[in-house]
Coordinates of C-alpha atoms and ligand atoms in Angstrom, one line a residue:
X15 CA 12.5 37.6 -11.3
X16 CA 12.8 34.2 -11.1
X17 CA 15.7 33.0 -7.6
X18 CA 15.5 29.1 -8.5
X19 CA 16.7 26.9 -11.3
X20 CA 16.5 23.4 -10.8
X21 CA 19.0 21.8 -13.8
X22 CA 18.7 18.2 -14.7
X23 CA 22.5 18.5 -14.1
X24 CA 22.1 18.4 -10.6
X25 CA 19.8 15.7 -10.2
X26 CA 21.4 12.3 -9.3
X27 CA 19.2 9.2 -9.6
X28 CA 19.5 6.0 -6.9
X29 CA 19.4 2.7 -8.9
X30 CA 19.5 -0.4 -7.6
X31 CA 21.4 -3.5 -8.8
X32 CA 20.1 -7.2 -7.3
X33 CA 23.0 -9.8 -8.1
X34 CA 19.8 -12.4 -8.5
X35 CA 17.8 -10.9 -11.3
X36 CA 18.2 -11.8 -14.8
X37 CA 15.5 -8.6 -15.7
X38 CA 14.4 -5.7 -14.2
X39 CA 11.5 -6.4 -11.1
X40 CA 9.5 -3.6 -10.5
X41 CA 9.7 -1.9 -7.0
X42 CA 6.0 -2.5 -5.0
X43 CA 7.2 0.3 -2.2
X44 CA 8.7 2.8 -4.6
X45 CA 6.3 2.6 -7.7
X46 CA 7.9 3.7 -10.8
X47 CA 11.4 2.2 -9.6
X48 CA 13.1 -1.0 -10.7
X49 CA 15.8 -3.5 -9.4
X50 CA 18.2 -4.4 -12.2
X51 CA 20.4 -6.8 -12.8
X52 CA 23.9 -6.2 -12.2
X53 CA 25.0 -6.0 -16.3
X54 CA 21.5 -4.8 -16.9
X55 CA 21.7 -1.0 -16.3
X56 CA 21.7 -0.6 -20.4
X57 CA 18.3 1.0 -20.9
X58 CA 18.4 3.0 -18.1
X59 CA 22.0 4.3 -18.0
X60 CA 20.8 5.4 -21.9
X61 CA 17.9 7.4 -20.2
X62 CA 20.3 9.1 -17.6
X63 CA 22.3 10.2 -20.5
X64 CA 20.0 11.3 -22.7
X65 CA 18.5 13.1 -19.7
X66 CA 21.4 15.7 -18.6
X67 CA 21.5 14.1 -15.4
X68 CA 24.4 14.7 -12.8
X69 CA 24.7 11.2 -12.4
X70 CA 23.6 8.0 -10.8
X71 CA 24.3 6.4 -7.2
X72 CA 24.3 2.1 -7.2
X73 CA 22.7 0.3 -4.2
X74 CA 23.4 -3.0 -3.9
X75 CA 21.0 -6.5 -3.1
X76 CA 23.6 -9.5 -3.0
X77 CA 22.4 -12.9 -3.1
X78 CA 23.9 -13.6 0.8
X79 CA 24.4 -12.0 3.4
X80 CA 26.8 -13.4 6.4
X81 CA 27.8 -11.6 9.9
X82 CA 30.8 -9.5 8.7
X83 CA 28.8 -8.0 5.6
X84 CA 31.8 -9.4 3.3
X85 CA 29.6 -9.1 0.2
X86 CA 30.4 -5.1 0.1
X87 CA 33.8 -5.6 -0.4
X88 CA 33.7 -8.6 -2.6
X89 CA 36.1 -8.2 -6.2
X90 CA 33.1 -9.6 -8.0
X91 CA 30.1 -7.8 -5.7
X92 CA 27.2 -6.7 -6.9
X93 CA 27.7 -3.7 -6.8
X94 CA 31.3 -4.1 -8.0
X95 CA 30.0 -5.7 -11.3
X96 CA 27.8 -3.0 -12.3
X97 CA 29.9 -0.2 -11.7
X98 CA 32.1 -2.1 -14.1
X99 CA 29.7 -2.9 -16.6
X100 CA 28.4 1.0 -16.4
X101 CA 31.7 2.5 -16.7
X102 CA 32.4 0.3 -19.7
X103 CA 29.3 0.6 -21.3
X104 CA 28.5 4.8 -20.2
X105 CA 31.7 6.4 -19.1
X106 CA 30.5 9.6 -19.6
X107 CA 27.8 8.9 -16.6
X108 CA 29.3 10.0 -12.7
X109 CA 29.0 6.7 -11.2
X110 CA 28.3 7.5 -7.4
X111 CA 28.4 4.1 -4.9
X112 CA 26.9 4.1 -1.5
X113 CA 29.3 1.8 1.0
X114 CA 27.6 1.0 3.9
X115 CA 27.2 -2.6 5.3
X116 CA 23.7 -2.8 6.2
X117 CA 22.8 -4.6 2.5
X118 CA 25.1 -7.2 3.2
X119 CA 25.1 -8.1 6.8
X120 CA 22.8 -10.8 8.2
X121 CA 21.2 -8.4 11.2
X122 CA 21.2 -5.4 9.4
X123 CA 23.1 -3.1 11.1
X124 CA 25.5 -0.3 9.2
X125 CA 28.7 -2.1 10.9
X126 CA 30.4 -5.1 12.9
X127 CA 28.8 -6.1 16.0
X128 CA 30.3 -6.5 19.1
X129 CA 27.0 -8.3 21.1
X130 CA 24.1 -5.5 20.3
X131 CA 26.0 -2.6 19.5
X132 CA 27.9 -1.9 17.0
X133 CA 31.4 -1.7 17.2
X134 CA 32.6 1.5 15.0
X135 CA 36.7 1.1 14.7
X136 CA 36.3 -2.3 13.9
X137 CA 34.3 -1.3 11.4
X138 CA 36.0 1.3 9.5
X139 CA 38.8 -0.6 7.8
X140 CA 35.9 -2.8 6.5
X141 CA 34.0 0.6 5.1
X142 CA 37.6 1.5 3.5
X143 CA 38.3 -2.0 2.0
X144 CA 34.1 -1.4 0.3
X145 CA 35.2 2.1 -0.7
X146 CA 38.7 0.5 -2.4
X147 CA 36.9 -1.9 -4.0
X148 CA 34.2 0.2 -5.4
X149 CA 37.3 2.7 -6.5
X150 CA 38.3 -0.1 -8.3
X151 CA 35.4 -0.9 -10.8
X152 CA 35.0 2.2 -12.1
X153 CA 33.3 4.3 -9.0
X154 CA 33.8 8.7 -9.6
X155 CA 32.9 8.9 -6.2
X156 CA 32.2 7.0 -3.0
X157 CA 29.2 7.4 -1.0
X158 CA 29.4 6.8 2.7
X159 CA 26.5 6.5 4.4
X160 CA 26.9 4.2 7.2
X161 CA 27.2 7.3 10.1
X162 CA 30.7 5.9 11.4
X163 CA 33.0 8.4 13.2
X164 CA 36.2 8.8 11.8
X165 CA 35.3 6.7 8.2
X166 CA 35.8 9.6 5.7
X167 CA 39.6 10.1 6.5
X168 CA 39.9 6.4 6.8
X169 CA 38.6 6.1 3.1
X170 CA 40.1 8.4 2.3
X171 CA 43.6 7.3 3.4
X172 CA 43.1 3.9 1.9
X173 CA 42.1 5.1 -1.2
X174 CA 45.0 7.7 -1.9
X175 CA 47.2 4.2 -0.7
X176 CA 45.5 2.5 -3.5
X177 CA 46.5 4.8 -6.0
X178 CA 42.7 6.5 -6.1
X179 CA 43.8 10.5 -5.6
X180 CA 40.7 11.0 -8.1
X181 CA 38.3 9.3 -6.5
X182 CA 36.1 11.7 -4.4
X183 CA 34.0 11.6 -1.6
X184 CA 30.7 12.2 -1.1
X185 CA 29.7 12.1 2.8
X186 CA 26.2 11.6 4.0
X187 CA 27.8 13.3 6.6
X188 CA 24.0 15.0 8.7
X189 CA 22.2 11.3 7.8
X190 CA 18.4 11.1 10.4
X191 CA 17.4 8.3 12.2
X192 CA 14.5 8.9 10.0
X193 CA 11.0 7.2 9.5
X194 CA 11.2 8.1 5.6
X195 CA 13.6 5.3 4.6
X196 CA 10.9 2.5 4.8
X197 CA 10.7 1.7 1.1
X198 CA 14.0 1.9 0.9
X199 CA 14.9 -0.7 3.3
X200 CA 11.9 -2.9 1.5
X201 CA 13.2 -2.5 -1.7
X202 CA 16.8 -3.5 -0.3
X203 CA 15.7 -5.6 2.4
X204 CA 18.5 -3.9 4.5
X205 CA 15.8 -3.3 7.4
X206 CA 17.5 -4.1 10.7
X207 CA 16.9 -7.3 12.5
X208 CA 16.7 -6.0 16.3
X209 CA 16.9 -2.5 17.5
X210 CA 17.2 0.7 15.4
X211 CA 20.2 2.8 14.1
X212 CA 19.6 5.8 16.7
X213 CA 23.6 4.7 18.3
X214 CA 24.7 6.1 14.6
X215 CA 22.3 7.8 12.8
X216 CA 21.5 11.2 14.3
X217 CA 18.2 12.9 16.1
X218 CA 15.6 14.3 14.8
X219 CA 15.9 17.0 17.3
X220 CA 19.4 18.1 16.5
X221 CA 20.4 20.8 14.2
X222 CA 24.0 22.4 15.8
X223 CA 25.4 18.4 15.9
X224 CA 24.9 18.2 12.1
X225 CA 26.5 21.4 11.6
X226 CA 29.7 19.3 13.9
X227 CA 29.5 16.0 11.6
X228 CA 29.3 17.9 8.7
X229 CA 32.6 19.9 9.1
X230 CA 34.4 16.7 10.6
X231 CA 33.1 15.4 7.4
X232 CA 34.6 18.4 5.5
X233 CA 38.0 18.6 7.8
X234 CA 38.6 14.5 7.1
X235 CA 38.5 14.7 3.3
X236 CA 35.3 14.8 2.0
X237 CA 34.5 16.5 -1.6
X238 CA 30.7 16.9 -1.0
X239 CA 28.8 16.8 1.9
X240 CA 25.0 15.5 2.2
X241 CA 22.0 16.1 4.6
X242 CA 18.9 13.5 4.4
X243 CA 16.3 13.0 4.4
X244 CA 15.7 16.4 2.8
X245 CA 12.3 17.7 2.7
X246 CA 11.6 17.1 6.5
X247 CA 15.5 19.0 7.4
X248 CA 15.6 21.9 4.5
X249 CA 16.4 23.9 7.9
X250 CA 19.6 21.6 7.8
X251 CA 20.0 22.5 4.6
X252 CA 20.3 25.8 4.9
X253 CA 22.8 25.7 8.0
X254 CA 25.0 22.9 5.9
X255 CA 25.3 25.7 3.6
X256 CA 26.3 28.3 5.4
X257 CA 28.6 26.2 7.5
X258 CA 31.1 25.2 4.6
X259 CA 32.1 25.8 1.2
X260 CA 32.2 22.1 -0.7
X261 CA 29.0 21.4 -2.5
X262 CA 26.1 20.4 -0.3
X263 CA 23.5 17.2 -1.8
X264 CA 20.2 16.5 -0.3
X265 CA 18.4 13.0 -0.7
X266 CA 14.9 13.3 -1.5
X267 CA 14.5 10.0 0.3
X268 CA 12.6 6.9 -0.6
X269 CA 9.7 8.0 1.8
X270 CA 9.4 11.2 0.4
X271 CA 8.9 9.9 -3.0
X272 CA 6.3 7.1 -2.0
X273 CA 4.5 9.7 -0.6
X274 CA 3.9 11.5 -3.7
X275 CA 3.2 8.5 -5.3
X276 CA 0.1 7.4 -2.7
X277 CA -1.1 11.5 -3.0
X278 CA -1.2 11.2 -7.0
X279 CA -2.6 7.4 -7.0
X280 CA -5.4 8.6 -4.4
X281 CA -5.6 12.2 -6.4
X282 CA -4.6 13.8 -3.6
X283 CA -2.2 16.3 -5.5
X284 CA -0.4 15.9 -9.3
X285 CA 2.7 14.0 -9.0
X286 CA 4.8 16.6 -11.1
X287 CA 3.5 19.7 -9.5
X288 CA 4.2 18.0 -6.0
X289 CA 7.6 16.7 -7.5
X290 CA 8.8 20.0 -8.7
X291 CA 7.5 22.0 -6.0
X292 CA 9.6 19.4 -3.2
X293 CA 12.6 19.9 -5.5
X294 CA 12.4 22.8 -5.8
X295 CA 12.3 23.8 -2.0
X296 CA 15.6 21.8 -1.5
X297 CA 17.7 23.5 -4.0
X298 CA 16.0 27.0 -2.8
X299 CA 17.2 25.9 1.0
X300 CA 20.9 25.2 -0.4
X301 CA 21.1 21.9 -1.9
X302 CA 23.6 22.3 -5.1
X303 CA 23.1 18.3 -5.6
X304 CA 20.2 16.7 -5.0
X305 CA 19.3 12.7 -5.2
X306 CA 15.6 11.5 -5.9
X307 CA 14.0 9.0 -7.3
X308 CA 12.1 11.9 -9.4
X309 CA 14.9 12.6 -11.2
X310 CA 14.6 10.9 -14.8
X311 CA 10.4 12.5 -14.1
X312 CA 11.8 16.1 -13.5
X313 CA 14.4 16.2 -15.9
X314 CA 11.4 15.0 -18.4
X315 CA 9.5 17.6 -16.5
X316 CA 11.5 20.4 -16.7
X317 CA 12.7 20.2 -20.1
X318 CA 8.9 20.2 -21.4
X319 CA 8.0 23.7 -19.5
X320 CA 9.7 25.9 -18.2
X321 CA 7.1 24.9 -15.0
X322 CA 9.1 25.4 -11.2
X323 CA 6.3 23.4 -10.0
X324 CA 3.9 25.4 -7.5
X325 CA 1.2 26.9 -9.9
X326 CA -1.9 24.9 -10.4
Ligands
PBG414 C1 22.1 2.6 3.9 C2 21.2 3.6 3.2 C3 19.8 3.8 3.5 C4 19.4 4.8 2.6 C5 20.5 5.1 1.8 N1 21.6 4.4 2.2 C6 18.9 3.2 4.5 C7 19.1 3.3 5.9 O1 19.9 4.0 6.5 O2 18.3 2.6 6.6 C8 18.0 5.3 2.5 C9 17.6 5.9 1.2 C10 16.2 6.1 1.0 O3 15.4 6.0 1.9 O4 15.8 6.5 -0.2 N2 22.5 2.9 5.1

């Protein structure tokens, strides 16, 4: 009787590589979740595997940061070296890479500035040239998730000019201006240094826009489409959906995983009846793909019992 099956399969888990550790560092904001070095995925990648899951998406903390965010599209990046390291040492892991700027630029911000605002054209050939170079070390797919107009047929065109047909894309095409990435910009120290990201990132309020963004997103190349945060928009979800016919991801956002870290820590709720329940919900609203930080936990989870999550 059963309508949902959450696989390990479909799980993809964020990792993220820090160009100035030499061993893992633990994660204060997202307990449970490590920075690694950028040839020191090993251990984990071996978990992922051994796991089922879909795959894994690489965030990266360089050592500098300048104006122009140059570190995201740098040959020997962090991110570049341990997609290359992974692909060599796991190639039968999908290596998903976010490209955005706001990890490697000095204020923050997703793009170039022009004063205090940010300047998108100018700022898509850069997102391309990331995308290129990411391509290049051993990337499946490439991850936009920078909220630029216009950047999945730019990457796109750049990459099938490279000689990347293969390479796909996965557009966080309906991405919040959302309170649930704090640990996330802790644990990448990507938080911006004036003003917010409400000129890119969309409102809260909005449903019928991200239906609009997502089939730009669709109409300009991209292979997969995302909505996040997810458990706050599974209403998104379900219109993102209906509205095309590419697979649709969902992050389960850093917030959303902190929180049901703090419930379990203050024994507020169990952590794995809480984690299955969320996921669960998501990939009931629509979500073929979904990205948490849960996901080696649930595939451990799942594999044990054949528990969805909401008795107890
Ligand atoms: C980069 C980016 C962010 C997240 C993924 N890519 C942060 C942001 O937009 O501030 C958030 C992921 C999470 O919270 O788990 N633009």
């Amino acid at each position: 009787m059963r309508e949902t099956h959450l696989r390990p399969g479909q799980l993809i888990l964020p990792l993220f590589v820090d160009e100035t550790l030499n061993e893992p560092a633990p994660i204060p904001s997202l307990p449970g979740q490590f920075r690694y070095p950028c040839e020191g995925l090993g251990a984990v990648l071996d978990r992922v595997a051994a796991a089922g899951l879909g795959g894994v998406i690489l965030f990266g903390i360089p050592e500098s940061k300048d104006e122009t965010g140059s570190g995201a599209w740098a040959e020997n990046g962090v991110v570049q070296r341990a997609l290359r390291s992974a692909a060599a040492s796991h190639p039968e892991i999908t290596l998903f890479a976010d490209v955005c700027l706001c990890e490697y630029t000095s204020h923050g911000h997703c793009g170039l500035l022009e004063g205090e605002t940010v300047d998108n054209d100018a700022t898509l050939e850069l997102l391309a040239r990331t995308a290129v170079s990411q391509a290049r070390a051993g990337a499946d797919f490439v991850a936009p998730s920078d909220m630029m107009d216009g950047r999945v047929a730019e990457i796109r065109d750049a990459l099938d000019e490279e000689g990347y047909l293969d390479t796909a894309i996965l557009a966080y095409s309906a991405k919040y201006a959302s309170g649930f990435y704090g640990p996330f910009r802790d644990a990448a120290g990507s938080a911006p240094s004036f003003g917010d990201r409400k000129s890119y990132q969309m409102d809260p309020c909005n449903v019928r826009e991200a239906v609009r963004e997502i089939v730009l997103d669709v109409d300009e190349g991209a292979d997969m489409i995302m909505v996040k945060p997810a458990l706050a928009y599974l209403d998104v979800i379900v219109e993102a959906r209906d509205a095309v016919d590419v697979p649709v991801a969902a992050y389960n956002v850093s917030g959303e995983y902190a929180m049901v870290k703090a419930a379990a820590a203050a024994g507020f709720g169990n952590e794995r009846v809480l984690g299955l329940e969320i996921l669960t919900a998501i990939a009931r609203a629509g979500a073929d793909v979904i990205l948490t930080y849960h996901a080696l936990d649930a595939a451990d989870w799942l594999t044990r019992s054949a528990d969805r999550g909401s008795e107890e």
